[in-house]
Every structure is written in C-alpha cells, then in structure tokens.
Short mmCIF file of C-alpha atoms in Angstrom, two decimals:
data_model
loop_
_atom_site.label_atom_id
_atom_site.label_comp_id
_atom_site.label_asym_id
_atom_site.label_seq_id
_atom_site.Cartn_x
_atom_site.Cartn_y
_atom_site.Cartn_z
CA MET A 8 86.41 112.46 85.80
CA SER A 9 86.96 110.28 87.98
CA ARG A 10 89.92 110.34 90.52
CA GLU A 11 89.62 105.76 91.46
CA LYS A 12 92.99 104.09 90.40
CA VAL A 13 96.15 102.42 92.69
CA TYR A 14 99.31 104.02 91.44
CA LEU A 15 101.39 101.21 92.34
CA VAL A 16 104.55 104.33 93.28
CA GLY A 17 108.35 103.66 93.28
CA THR A 18 109.62 106.16 95.84
CA GLY A 19 113.63 105.91 94.93
CA PRO A 20 116.44 104.75 96.89
CA GLY A 21 116.98 106.92 100.35
CA ASP A 22 117.39 109.85 99.51
CA PRO A 23 113.80 112.07 98.65
CA GLU A 24 115.65 114.31 95.94
CA LEU A 25 115.91 110.73 93.86
CA ILE A 26 112.27 110.71 93.13
CA THR A 27 110.24 111.66 89.72
CA ILE A 28 108.19 114.22 88.65
CA LYS A 29 105.61 111.41 88.02
CA ALA A 30 106.00 110.55 91.28
CA GLU A 31 106.07 113.64 92.86
CA ARG A 32 102.93 114.21 91.04
CA ILE A 33 100.80 111.67 92.04
CA ILE A 34 101.41 111.37 95.78
CA SER A 35 100.73 114.89 95.86
CA SER A 36 97.36 114.77 94.00
CA SER A 37 96.80 111.28 96.09
CA ASP A 38 93.43 110.79 97.95
CA VAL A 39 95.44 108.10 99.99
CA LEU A 40 98.52 106.91 100.68
CA VAL A 41 99.29 103.49 101.47
CA TYR A 42 103.10 103.31 102.70
CA ASP A 43 105.90 101.08 104.79
CA ASP A 44 108.78 101.26 106.13
CA LEU A 45 111.22 101.53 103.13
CA ILE A 46 110.19 104.74 101.25
CA PRO A 47 112.07 107.61 102.73
CA PRO A 48 110.32 108.95 104.91
CA GLU A 49 111.12 113.49 103.38
CA ILE A 50 108.57 111.69 100.70
CA MET A 51 105.08 111.68 103.16
CA GLY A 52 106.04 115.67 103.07
CA LEU A 53 104.68 115.93 99.29
CA ALA A 54 100.92 114.77 100.89
CA ASN A 55 97.96 117.15 100.69
CA LYS A 56 96.81 118.53 103.93
CA ASN A 57 93.76 116.40 103.21
CA ALA A 58 95.40 112.65 102.20
CA ARG A 59 94.96 110.15 104.50
CA THR A 60 97.79 107.97 105.20
CA ILE A 61 98.08 104.10 106.15
CA TYR A 62 101.06 102.45 107.25
CA VAL A 63 101.22 98.62 106.06
CA GLY A 64 104.59 98.49 107.62
CA LYS A 65 106.56 95.09 105.91
CA ARG A 66 110.19 94.39 106.88
CA ALA A 67 111.72 91.59 107.79
CA GLY A 68 109.80 89.03 110.79
CA ARG A 69 107.35 92.58 111.49
CA HIS A 70 104.31 92.68 108.59
CA LYS A 71 101.51 95.69 109.84
CA MET A 72 99.19 93.98 107.62
CA SER A 73 99.26 91.15 105.18
CA GLN A 74 99.95 90.62 101.59
CA GLY A 75 96.95 89.94 101.07
CA GLU A 76 95.35 92.46 103.46
CA ILE A 77 96.98 94.76 101.68
CA ASN A 78 95.47 94.42 98.57
CA SER A 79 92.70 93.66 99.87
CA LEU A 80 93.46 97.83 101.63
CA LEU A 81 93.34 98.45 98.19
CA VAL A 82 91.09 97.54 96.06
CA GLN A 83 88.31 98.84 98.77
CA LEU A 84 89.93 102.36 98.85
CA ALA A 85 89.53 102.18 95.27
CA ARG A 86 85.94 101.68 95.16
CA GLU A 87 85.34 104.12 97.13
CA GLY A 88 86.63 106.61 94.22
CA LYS A 89 90.20 107.39 95.64
CA ARG A 90 92.37 107.74 94.49
CA VAL A 91 95.66 105.81 95.64
CA ALA A 92 99.44 105.76 96.08
CA ARG A 93 100.07 102.87 97.03
CA LEU A 94 104.43 103.91 97.92
CA LYS A 95 107.51 101.59 97.87
CA GLY A 96 110.67 101.74 98.44
CA GLY A 97 113.01 102.07 95.32
CA ASP A 98 111.44 100.39 91.83
CA PRO A 99 108.48 98.51 92.52
CA CYS A 100 108.76 96.37 89.88
CA ILE A 101 112.02 94.72 91.78
CA PHE A 102 111.64 92.53 94.76
CA GLY A 103 109.27 94.98 95.59
CA ARG A 104 106.22 92.54 94.85
CA CYS A 105 104.68 94.81 92.51
CA GLY A 106 103.30 92.80 89.68
CA GLU A 107 101.11 91.11 92.80
CA GLU A 108 98.93 93.71 93.44
CA ALA A 109 98.97 94.53 89.89
CA ALA A 110 97.36 91.34 89.27
CA TYR A 111 94.79 91.85 92.60
CA LEU A 112 93.88 95.28 91.25
CA LYS A 113 92.97 93.22 87.44
CA LYS A 114 91.90 90.96 88.38
CA HIS A 115 89.16 92.87 90.05
CA GLY A 116 88.33 95.23 87.54
CA VAL A 117 90.52 98.20 89.26
CA ASP A 118 92.17 100.99 86.82
CA PHE A 119 96.35 100.94 88.53
CA GLU A 120 99.45 102.22 86.86
CA ILE A 121 102.83 101.54 87.63
CA ILE A 122 105.20 104.11 88.12
CA PRO A 123 108.99 103.32 88.10
CA GLY A 124 111.92 104.27 90.86
CA ILE A 125 115.27 104.08 91.26
CA SER A 126 116.25 101.29 92.85
CA SER A 127 118.92 100.13 95.66
CA ALA A 128 120.77 97.45 93.18
CA THR A 129 121.81 100.57 91.04
CA ALA A 130 121.81 103.29 93.41
CA GLY A 131 123.43 101.85 96.35
CA PRO A 132 126.88 100.38 94.49
CA VAL A 133 127.11 104.18 92.83
CA SER A 134 126.63 106.15 96.10
CA VAL A 135 130.22 104.64 97.51
CA GLY A 136 131.39 104.80 93.98
CA ILE A 137 130.96 101.41 92.36
CA PRO A 138 129.56 102.12 89.03
CA PRO A 139 127.45 98.34 88.56
CA THR A 140 129.01 98.07 84.86
CA HIS A 141 132.12 99.26 83.32
CA ARG A 142 133.15 98.35 79.75
CA HIS A 143 136.24 97.22 80.78
CA LEU A 144 135.53 95.43 84.25
CA SER A 145 131.99 93.78 83.72
CA SER A 146 129.30 93.66 81.46
CA SER A 147 126.34 92.11 82.95
CA LEU A 148 124.78 92.74 85.76
CA ARG A 149 122.65 90.52 88.00
CA ILE A 150 120.29 91.51 90.91
CA VAL A 151 119.03 88.81 93.01
CA THR A 152 117.14 88.37 96.24
CA ALA A 153 118.50 87.73 98.86
CA HIS A 154 114.86 86.59 101.06
CA GLU A 155 115.27 82.75 99.31
CA ASP A 156 117.25 80.97 102.06
CA PRO A 157 120.28 79.95 100.12
CA THR A 158 120.58 76.46 102.45
CA LYS A 159 117.62 75.45 100.68
CA GLU A 160 117.89 72.61 98.33
CA ASP A 161 115.35 73.05 96.31
CA SER A 162 116.55 77.01 95.34
CA LEU A 163 115.00 78.65 92.40
CA LEU A 164 117.97 80.85 92.09
CA ASP A 165 121.13 78.73 89.99
CA TRP A 166 123.24 78.89 92.44
CA GLU A 167 126.51 77.46 89.89
CA ASN A 168 125.84 79.04 87.30
CA MET A 169 126.19 82.37 89.72
CA ALA A 170 128.84 81.10 91.00
CA GLN A 171 130.56 81.52 87.48
CA ASP A 172 129.59 85.14 86.71
CA LYS A 173 132.73 87.32 85.88
CA GLY A 174 130.00 90.27 86.29
CA THR A 175 127.86 91.61 88.51
CA ILE A 176 125.72 90.34 91.31
CA VAL A 177 123.93 92.87 93.57
CA PHE A 178 122.02 90.92 96.83
CA LEU A 179 119.03 93.09 97.76
CA MET A 180 117.62 92.32 101.01
CA GLY A 181 120.20 90.39 102.81
CA ALA A 182 122.01 91.75 105.54
CA SER A 183 121.52 88.38 107.32
CA ARG A 184 121.95 85.98 104.87
CA ILE A 185 125.97 88.02 104.21
CA GLY A 186 127.52 84.84 105.48
CA ALA A 187 125.32 82.01 103.50
CA ILE A 188 125.52 83.86 100.96
CA ALA A 189 129.11 84.50 100.29
CA LYS A 190 129.31 80.28 101.67
CA ARG A 191 127.58 79.36 99.30
CA LEU A 192 128.98 81.00 95.95
CA ILE A 193 132.54 79.69 96.78
CA ALA A 194 130.32 75.84 97.55
CA GLU A 195 129.78 76.22 94.20
CA GLY A 196 133.24 77.38 92.94
CA MET A 197 133.29 81.15 93.37
CA ASP A 198 137.13 82.50 94.30
CA LYS A 199 137.04 83.36 97.56
CA ASP A 200 139.39 86.19 97.52
CA ARG A 201 136.19 87.65 94.94
CA LEU A 202 135.31 91.78 95.97
CA CYS A 203 132.47 92.16 97.28
CA ALA A 204 130.46 95.83 98.79
CA LEU A 205 127.64 96.17 101.24
CA VAL A 206 125.62 99.15 101.47
CA GLN A 207 123.38 100.25 104.73
CA ASP A 208 120.95 103.03 104.21
CA ALA A 209 122.00 103.77 100.22
CA THR A 210 121.86 107.56 99.62
CA THR A 211 121.23 108.63 103.15
CA GLY A 212 122.61 110.48 106.17
CA PHE A 213 122.96 107.25 107.84
CA GLN A 214 124.86 104.90 105.67
CA ARG A 215 127.40 102.98 105.96
CA HIS A 216 129.51 100.80 103.56
CA VAL A 217 131.55 97.75 103.60
CA LEU A 218 134.92 96.99 100.80
CA SER A 219 135.92 92.83 101.95
CA THR A 220 136.28 89.71 100.38
CA LEU A 221 134.05 86.77 99.83
CA ALA A 222 135.69 84.66 102.55
CA LYS A 223 136.33 87.90 105.18
CA VAL A 224 132.37 90.44 104.21
CA GLU A 225 130.25 87.94 107.45
CA LYS A 226 133.46 88.55 109.91
CA ASP A 227 133.59 92.04 108.58
CA ALA A 228 130.20 92.94 108.16
CA LYS A 229 129.49 92.02 111.91
CA ARG A 230 132.51 94.40 112.87
CA MET A 231 130.80 97.20 111.57
CA GLY A 232 127.16 96.07 112.49
CA ILE A 233 125.89 96.26 109.38
CA GLY A 234 122.49 96.16 109.13
CA SER A 235 119.36 96.53 106.89
CA PRO A 236 117.99 98.11 104.61
CA CYS A 237 121.32 96.89 103.31
CA ILE A 238 122.94 95.48 99.05
CA MET A 239 125.09 93.30 98.68
CA LEU A 240 127.38 93.45 95.53
CA VAL A 241 129.80 90.67 94.70
CA GLY A 242 132.40 91.51 91.83
CA ASP A 243 135.49 92.77 90.47
CA ILE A 244 134.26 95.91 90.11
CA ALA A 245 133.71 96.43 93.77
CA GLY A 246 137.28 97.49 93.70
CA MET A 247 136.10 100.75 91.57
CA ALA A 248 135.34 102.21 95.76
CA HIS A 249 139.14 102.70 96.09
CA GLU A 250 139.13 105.20 92.86
CA LEU A 251 135.43 106.97 92.90
CA PHE A 252 134.37 107.12 96.41
CA GLU A 253 135.12 110.48 98.13
CA PRO A 254 133.60 110.70 101.73
CA LYS A 255 132.01 113.04 103.43
CA SER A 256 131.11 114.64 106.14
CA LEU A 257 127.51 116.11 106.69
CA PRO A 258 127.11 118.29 110.13
CA LEU A 259 123.84 116.25 111.05
CA GLU A 260 124.74 113.31 109.86
CA GLY A 261 123.15 110.53 111.61
CA THR A 262 120.54 112.54 113.04
CA SER A 263 116.73 111.86 112.81
CA VAL A 264 114.22 114.74 113.12
CA LEU A 265 110.66 114.95 113.36
CA ILE A 266 109.43 118.17 111.58
CA THR A 267 105.79 118.71 112.92
CA ARG A 268 104.01 122.15 110.80
CA PRO A 269 101.82 121.67 108.64
CA ILE A 270 102.16 120.05 105.73
CA HIS A 271 102.66 122.48 103.51
CA LEU A 272 105.98 123.70 104.58
CA ALA A 273 106.67 120.03 105.36
CA TRP A 274 108.71 119.35 102.57
CA GLU A 275 111.04 121.97 101.08
CA SER A 276 111.50 121.70 105.56
CA ALA A 277 112.41 117.69 104.96
CA LEU A 278 114.96 118.12 102.21
CA ARG A 279 116.66 121.08 104.01
CA PHE A 280 117.50 118.54 107.26
CA PHE A 281 118.20 116.11 104.54
CA SER A 282 120.81 118.31 102.87
CA GLN A 283 122.58 117.97 106.39
CA GLY A 284 122.81 114.75 106.82
CA ALA A 285 119.23 114.11 108.73
CA ARG A 286 116.93 111.18 108.71
CA ALA A 287 113.71 113.67 108.20
CA TYR A 288 109.89 111.92 109.05
CA VAL A 289 107.49 114.23 108.55
CA TYR A 290 104.33 114.90 111.13
CA PRO A 291 101.93 117.29 110.58
CA LEU A 292 100.93 119.01 114.01
CA ILE A 293 98.93 121.54 112.53
CA GLU A 294 96.99 122.42 109.66
CA ILE A 295 96.22 125.84 108.56
CA SER A 296 92.58 126.49 107.86
CA GLU A 297 91.42 129.87 105.72
CA LEU A 298 88.72 131.22 107.82
CA ALA A 299 86.15 133.42 106.00
CA PHE A 300 86.87 137.24 105.40
CA ASP A 301 86.53 140.30 103.72
CA ILE A 302 88.88 142.48 101.51
CA PRO A 303 89.54 145.89 103.84
CA ASP A 304 89.30 149.36 102.08
CA ILE A 305 93.26 148.95 101.65
CA GLU A 306 94.20 152.17 100.61
CA SER A 307 92.72 153.60 103.74
CA HIS A 308 95.48 152.20 105.47
CA ASP A 309 99.23 153.57 105.66
CA MET A 310 100.77 150.64 106.37
CA PHE A 311 100.03 146.44 106.51
CA ILE A 312 101.51 144.10 108.61
CA PHE A 313 102.26 140.62 107.76
CA THR A 314 103.57 137.91 110.52
CA SER A 315 103.40 134.54 108.43
CA GLN A 316 103.34 132.63 104.31
CA ASN A 317 100.42 131.32 105.26
CA ALA A 318 98.47 135.67 106.15
CA VAL A 319 100.13 136.99 102.73
CA ASN A 320 99.33 134.01 100.58
CA LEU A 321 95.61 133.89 102.26
CA PHE A 322 95.24 137.30 101.60
CA MET A 323 97.00 137.77 98.68
CA GLU A 324 95.24 135.00 96.56
CA LYS A 325 91.62 136.87 98.65
CA MET A 326 92.53 140.36 96.97
CA LEU A 327 93.70 138.41 93.39
CA SER A 328 90.57 136.72 93.20
CA SER A 329 88.33 140.43 93.96
CA GLY A 330 89.88 142.01 90.88
CA ARG A 331 92.93 144.01 92.30
CA ASP A 332 96.27 143.46 92.09
CA SER A 333 99.60 144.98 94.70
CA ARG A 334 99.37 148.12 92.85
CA ILE A 335 97.25 149.26 94.98
CA PHE A 336 99.79 148.63 97.96
CA SER A 337 101.49 151.36 96.12
CA GLY A 338 102.04 154.13 98.87
CA ILE A 339 101.62 152.03 101.81
CA GLU A 340 104.41 150.64 103.90
CA ILE A 341 104.66 146.85 104.04
CA VAL A 342 106.23 145.41 106.97
CA ALA A 343 107.32 141.49 106.97
CA ILE A 344 108.51 139.10 109.96
CA GLY A 345 111.13 137.59 108.58
CA PRO A 346 112.72 136.33 105.48
CA SER A 347 110.46 134.39 104.34
CA THR A 348 107.26 136.14 105.30
CA ALA A 349 109.31 139.14 102.59
CA ASP A 350 110.07 136.47 100.01
CA ALA A 351 106.39 135.35 100.29
CA LEU A 352 105.37 138.66 99.58
CA TYR A 353 107.84 139.35 97.08
CA ARG A 354 105.64 135.96 94.86
CA TYR A 355 102.75 138.95 94.46
CA GLY A 356 105.18 141.63 93.64
CA ILE A 357 104.99 143.28 97.11
CA THR A 358 109.17 144.09 97.46
CA ALA A 359 108.79 144.50 101.96
CA ASP A 360 109.63 148.05 103.40
CA ILE A 361 111.12 146.87 107.04
CA VAL A 362 111.84 143.32 107.79
CA ALA A 363 112.24 142.41 111.18
CA LYS A 364 115.58 141.18 112.46
CA PHE A 365 114.14 138.89 115.16
CA TYR A 366 110.97 137.26 113.63
CA THR A 367 108.93 137.50 116.53
CA ALA A 368 106.12 140.58 117.22
CA GLU A 369 108.70 141.68 120.26
CA GLY A 370 110.98 142.48 116.66
CA ILE A 371 108.34 144.22 114.60
CA ILE A 372 107.74 146.64 117.68
CA GLU A 373 111.45 147.11 117.26
CA ALA A 374 112.01 147.73 113.45
CA ILE A 375 109.24 149.53 113.33
CA GLU A 376 108.65 152.03 116.64
CA ALA A 377 112.51 154.52 115.75
CA LYS A 378 109.42 155.13 112.56
CA GLY A 379 106.45 156.75 114.71
CA VAL A 380 102.84 154.87 114.62
CA LYS A 381 100.72 157.69 116.29
CA GLY A 382 97.55 158.13 114.26
CA ARG A 383 98.57 155.28 111.31
CA SER A 384 96.48 153.46 110.18
CA ILE A 385 97.66 149.72 110.67
CA CYS A 386 96.11 146.53 109.02
CA ILE A 387 97.08 143.26 109.95
CA PRO A 388 96.30 139.10 108.32
CA ARG A 389 96.78 137.04 110.36
CA ALA A 390 96.32 133.94 112.65
CA LYS A 391 93.23 133.94 114.67
CA GLY A 392 94.04 134.34 118.62
CA ALA A 393 97.40 134.73 117.30
CA ARG A 394 99.28 136.37 120.90
CA PRO A 395 97.66 140.84 121.77
CA TYR A 396 100.88 141.69 122.03
CA LEU A 397 101.26 143.23 118.55
CA VAL A 398 98.39 144.75 118.91
CA ASP A 399 98.54 145.61 122.02
CA ALA A 400 101.74 147.44 121.69
CA LEU A 401 100.27 149.41 118.73
CA GLN A 402 97.49 150.87 120.00
CA ASP A 403 100.03 152.32 123.17
CA MET A 404 102.16 153.48 120.67
CA GLY A 405 98.99 155.05 119.20
CA ALA A 406 97.98 153.51 115.82
CA TRP A 407 95.00 152.80 115.00
CA VAL A 408 94.44 148.72 114.65
CA THR A 409 92.72 146.62 112.30
CA GLU A 410 93.79 142.84 112.84
CA ILE A 411 92.12 140.73 110.39
CA PRO A 412 92.27 136.70 111.21
CA VAL A 413 92.04 134.70 107.67
CA TYR A 414 93.31 131.66 109.13
CA GLU A 415 93.20 129.84 111.84
CA SER A 416 95.41 126.54 113.15
CA ARG A 417 94.14 123.27 114.45
CA MET A 418 95.05 119.52 115.13
CA PRO A 419 95.08 117.52 111.64
CA ALA A 420 91.95 115.67 111.33
CA ASN A 421 93.81 112.19 110.49
CA ALA A 422 96.79 113.25 112.91
CA ASP A 423 95.82 110.75 116.42
CA SER A 424 98.42 108.70 119.36
CA GLU A 425 98.62 105.43 118.06
CA SER A 426 100.59 107.06 114.81
CA PHE A 427 102.25 109.50 116.72
CA TYR A 428 103.61 107.74 119.24
CA HIS A 429 104.83 104.63 116.29
CA MET A 430 106.62 108.04 114.58
CA LEU A 431 108.02 109.06 117.74
CA ALA A 432 109.86 106.09 118.43
CA LYS A 433 111.58 106.03 115.04
CA VAL A 434 113.08 110.12 115.32
CA ASP A 435 116.07 111.22 118.41
CA SER A 436 114.90 114.57 117.61
CA VAL A 437 111.28 116.43 117.81
CA ILE A 438 111.12 120.14 116.19
CA PHE A 439 108.61 122.27 117.49
CA THR A 440 107.64 125.40 115.04
CA SER A 441 104.43 127.22 117.17
CA PRO A 442 102.82 127.04 120.35
CA SER A 443 99.93 125.37 118.99
CA GLY A 444 102.20 122.12 117.62
CA ALA A 445 103.16 122.09 121.15
CA MET A 446 100.04 122.33 122.64
CA ASN A 447 98.35 119.55 120.56
CA ALA A 448 102.27 116.86 120.30
CA LEU A 449 100.69 117.39 124.51
CA GLU A 450 97.35 116.56 123.84
CA LEU A 451 98.04 113.56 121.63
CA LEU A 452 100.45 112.07 124.15
CA GLY A 453 98.47 112.91 126.78
CA ASP A 454 99.97 111.79 130.49
CA GLY A 455 102.55 110.00 128.62
CA ALA A 456 103.96 112.98 126.88
CA THR A 457 106.71 114.24 129.40
CA GLU A 458 108.27 111.10 129.50
CA ILE A 459 108.75 110.37 125.71
CA LEU A 460 109.66 114.01 124.69
CA ASN A 461 112.27 113.92 127.53
CA THR A 462 113.41 110.81 126.07
CA LYS A 463 114.41 113.46 122.57
CA MET A 464 116.20 115.92 121.64
CA ILE A 465 113.51 119.51 121.74
CA VAL A 466 114.23 122.49 119.40
CA THR A 467 112.23 124.93 119.44
CA ILE A 468 112.23 127.52 116.71
CA GLY A 469 112.47 130.18 119.31
CA PRO A 470 111.80 131.81 122.35
CA ILE A 471 107.44 131.59 122.03
CA THR A 472 107.23 127.74 121.57
CA ALA A 473 110.07 127.55 123.70
CA GLY A 474 107.89 128.93 126.26
CA PHE A 475 104.58 127.88 125.83
CA LEU A 476 106.92 123.77 126.31
CA LYS A 477 108.36 125.69 130.24
CA ASP A 478 105.04 126.28 130.56
CA SER A 479 104.19 122.76 130.15
CA GLY A 480 107.10 121.52 132.31
CA LEU A 481 109.03 121.12 129.34
CA GLU A 482 112.34 122.44 128.72
CA PRO A 483 113.80 122.34 125.95
CA ASP A 484 117.38 121.44 124.69
CA LEU A 485 117.71 123.82 121.47
CA SER A 486 116.08 127.24 120.60
CA ALA A 487 116.86 128.51 117.64
CA ASN A 488 118.27 132.48 117.50
CA THR A 489 117.34 132.58 113.74
CA HIS A 490 113.50 131.71 113.80
CA THR A 491 113.43 129.53 110.45
CA ASP A 492 114.60 126.02 110.20
CA ILE A 493 118.05 127.54 108.43
CA GLY A 494 118.47 128.62 112.16
CA ILE A 495 117.36 125.26 113.44
CA ILE A 496 119.62 123.41 111.58
CA GLU A 497 122.60 125.60 113.00
CA ALA A 498 121.44 125.27 116.91
CA MET A 499 121.56 121.50 116.02
CA LYS A 500 124.90 122.17 114.09
CA GLY A 501 126.42 124.11 117.46
CA ALA A 502 125.27 121.43 119.59
CA ARG A 503 127.06 118.61 117.96
CA LYS A 504 130.23 120.58 118.08
#
C-alpha cells in the first residue's frame, strides 16, 4: 500500500497528554515530522527512530521557512514517497494556516488528511478555572486572531459588533497587542470594567495567568511580564476563575530539560518530567542497533544476567521467533540490573530471581557474590563494547561466562551539530543517561562543548556516566542515587529545595 500522504496534525495546547490517540499513531508511524515552535516538545518523543525531523520554526518575526517554502516542502516530501506529519500546535484549523496548506496539497495532487487537536482557545481558559461557556454567564464563544492590528482602519474584524458581545471572546496570538485590543474594545463601547484574563503557556509547567479588567489589563500584563504564547479572554465568565481555579505547585515547575535517551524510551521519560512541572525536550543522542546473534543453548546455563531493557527485548524477541518461550528458563536463575529491566522481563513472563539494589555492574556483583558463582555457567546478553568489569569480576569469582553482544549504541543518523545547538538553547538542564550519549554530545558540540555545557545544569543517571564526563573535563551538577528517571527527578527536586 502506498505510504505517500501528508497529515496536518494538531498536537494540542501544551500538555503532551492532551494529544489525541489518532495523532499519536500518525506521529509514531510517519517517515518525516515537519514541526515548529508551538508544538509540545515532548511530542517528539513519539517519533520512530528512523523518522527525519525538519524544523520550520514560525513565530512572530522569526521564520525559519516562509509559508510558501513549507508548502513546497510538504509536496516534495510526499512525492518522495514519504508519510509526512505536519505538526501544528493546538488545532491545525484554528489560525494554523491549515486551510492554505491543505489547498496547496490538493492543487498539487497530494493525498492529505487533517487530524484535529485541542485548541488553546478552550484548554487555556479551562486550565485556570474558566469554562469558556456557562448556562448563566455566557451562551456564545467567539475566537479571534490577534495577529491583525486593532488600529488598522480596514480591519476584517467587526470591532463594533464585538464590543457589544455579551458572551466570551478569546483572542489568540496576541501577547504584543493586549493593550491595543483592550483600547479598541473600550473605544467601540465595551465597558472598561469588563472582566478579562490572560493565560501564558497554557496547560504546561510554565503556565501563568492574570485576571484583570479591560482598563487595567495592559498594565497588569506588563507588571507580570506576560509574553508569548498567550491567549486573552474577555467576558464575565473570567470571574469563574475565583471559584474554580485551584493553584498547584509542581516541584520542577519552570524547569526545561533535554532528554537524550534513545527515541523509544524518550516518550515515557518526557511524560515523567512533565508530570513534575518540567518542560521536556527530546533529542536522542544514541540509538539502539540490533546486532546479528544466535540464541545459545539456554538450558546449559545456570544463570542469565540482563543489564538493560534493550537486551531483554532483543534477546527475548529473537528467542520467541525461534519457536521457544519463557518456559525454557525454568530452573535457571535470572538476574536484572534494576526494576526497569525486571519489568521488561516480566512482560515476557519471567520473574527475576535477583534485582540489584544498585543499578550498576558493581551492584550486580554485590547482589550475587554471597550466593557464590564458582563453577557456574553464566550468560550475559548485553551491549557491544560494554564495560568489562562485570565479566572480569565473575570470572575472578570462578564463573564460566558467555557474553552475547545483542546490540550496539551509536549516534542517531539524524543528529547534527546545528540542530543540537538549537535544542540546547531552549533548555536549562541536560540529562545524560549513558557514557555513549555523553560522548556523542561532545562530538556534536566539538570545541564548544565545555563552554556551552557549562552554562547548563548537567544531570547524570549515575556514577559511570558522571565519571565519563569528569574524565572529559566536565563536572556534573547532579548525579542520581537511584539510577532511573525517577532517581534523576528526585535529585533535581532535592537541588531546588
């Protein structure tokens, strides 16, 4: 079946969990993601590892590509036989220029589909306790672009009619025109004491809002430093915020982090950080490449040691494809480096007999040395080029060790210096979860590595990655005691107290 098709995808207002199921499916199966600044950055964690990402950043006054260039790009990619996801913040058809792109695709014979999304026009007010409509307060909702200059004489907007509106008016993309909008509405007859609300970065950990009146909103916005992206709501319904809004403080609120894990692990990581208030950007610095390997005579071994989820998944899938299943491990002792690896084993019907308390090779040795391994046959499916410590220590204890390289970590094909520098500029913290990821970061940054990384908070998953960075001349700011995402989050929370 032909794949060439362009999907114009709404990615929601900011909270990555507000994306639709269909949008998630399209993103994860697309060959190319064409995106700009206003999509939730966590969404990029849904991409498949072979997907190409193209940044076309469009914000007021700063265009990476013109609209015409974007239109041509979409047609070109489709004609190359690609499945393309054109990602847009909110709903693509609410001031997202979706209609223009769809018409251009139609004109050039390109198959396309529009995937609606949740708009900040409704999610923004709701996130601060303001339902856009209410049976007793507002029976209508008007959504207006604020990109048009309110002082323009030949306006396409009927400001006189709008000023008489007793319902709710939501202006999108209007952070720079808050004062002009308020003045124009008052000039056309709207009560200067009419309630209004501003919501910046709606539904994210950076969200801020202001409740005001038309007469005071410009001054209040400046006092609070309200900027883009921002919605402006006008209407009596704004008063509902006093009744319904419940402020909450998340421990990593206002923090922006860069997740460098492999793409297939990035989505879950991004959601964990987002749930704590952080804005999570995704830039995989390693990808997992399966190696050719043979399944050994499993029953001839006394113990299997798994040191990663990747090793579990690749080994088990290969075993299952050979016609065997988890029953073959009956009577064989299974060791997992940590709970995530143990969970991966459990998904294949295997319960780990031993889970290391410290999620390192040293932790594994500590967990099994009391049992004694002298004369036992141990198999370790793991990454090519992994630290030799585990094998050496087991052999020193008298074990017979078979090491099976089932994958290797390498630089992602679509990683490059320009895009990595661009991503680093967005964040205040960088998270490294492996020495190989840290090594690839240094390679991409070249001579500027130390200078730029020293401007960020460097957080590592554990001592091995921290040690690599120290040997490379960089001092990590934090290192997790528990070597998981949760451990990293706890370390960052502790540093903010």
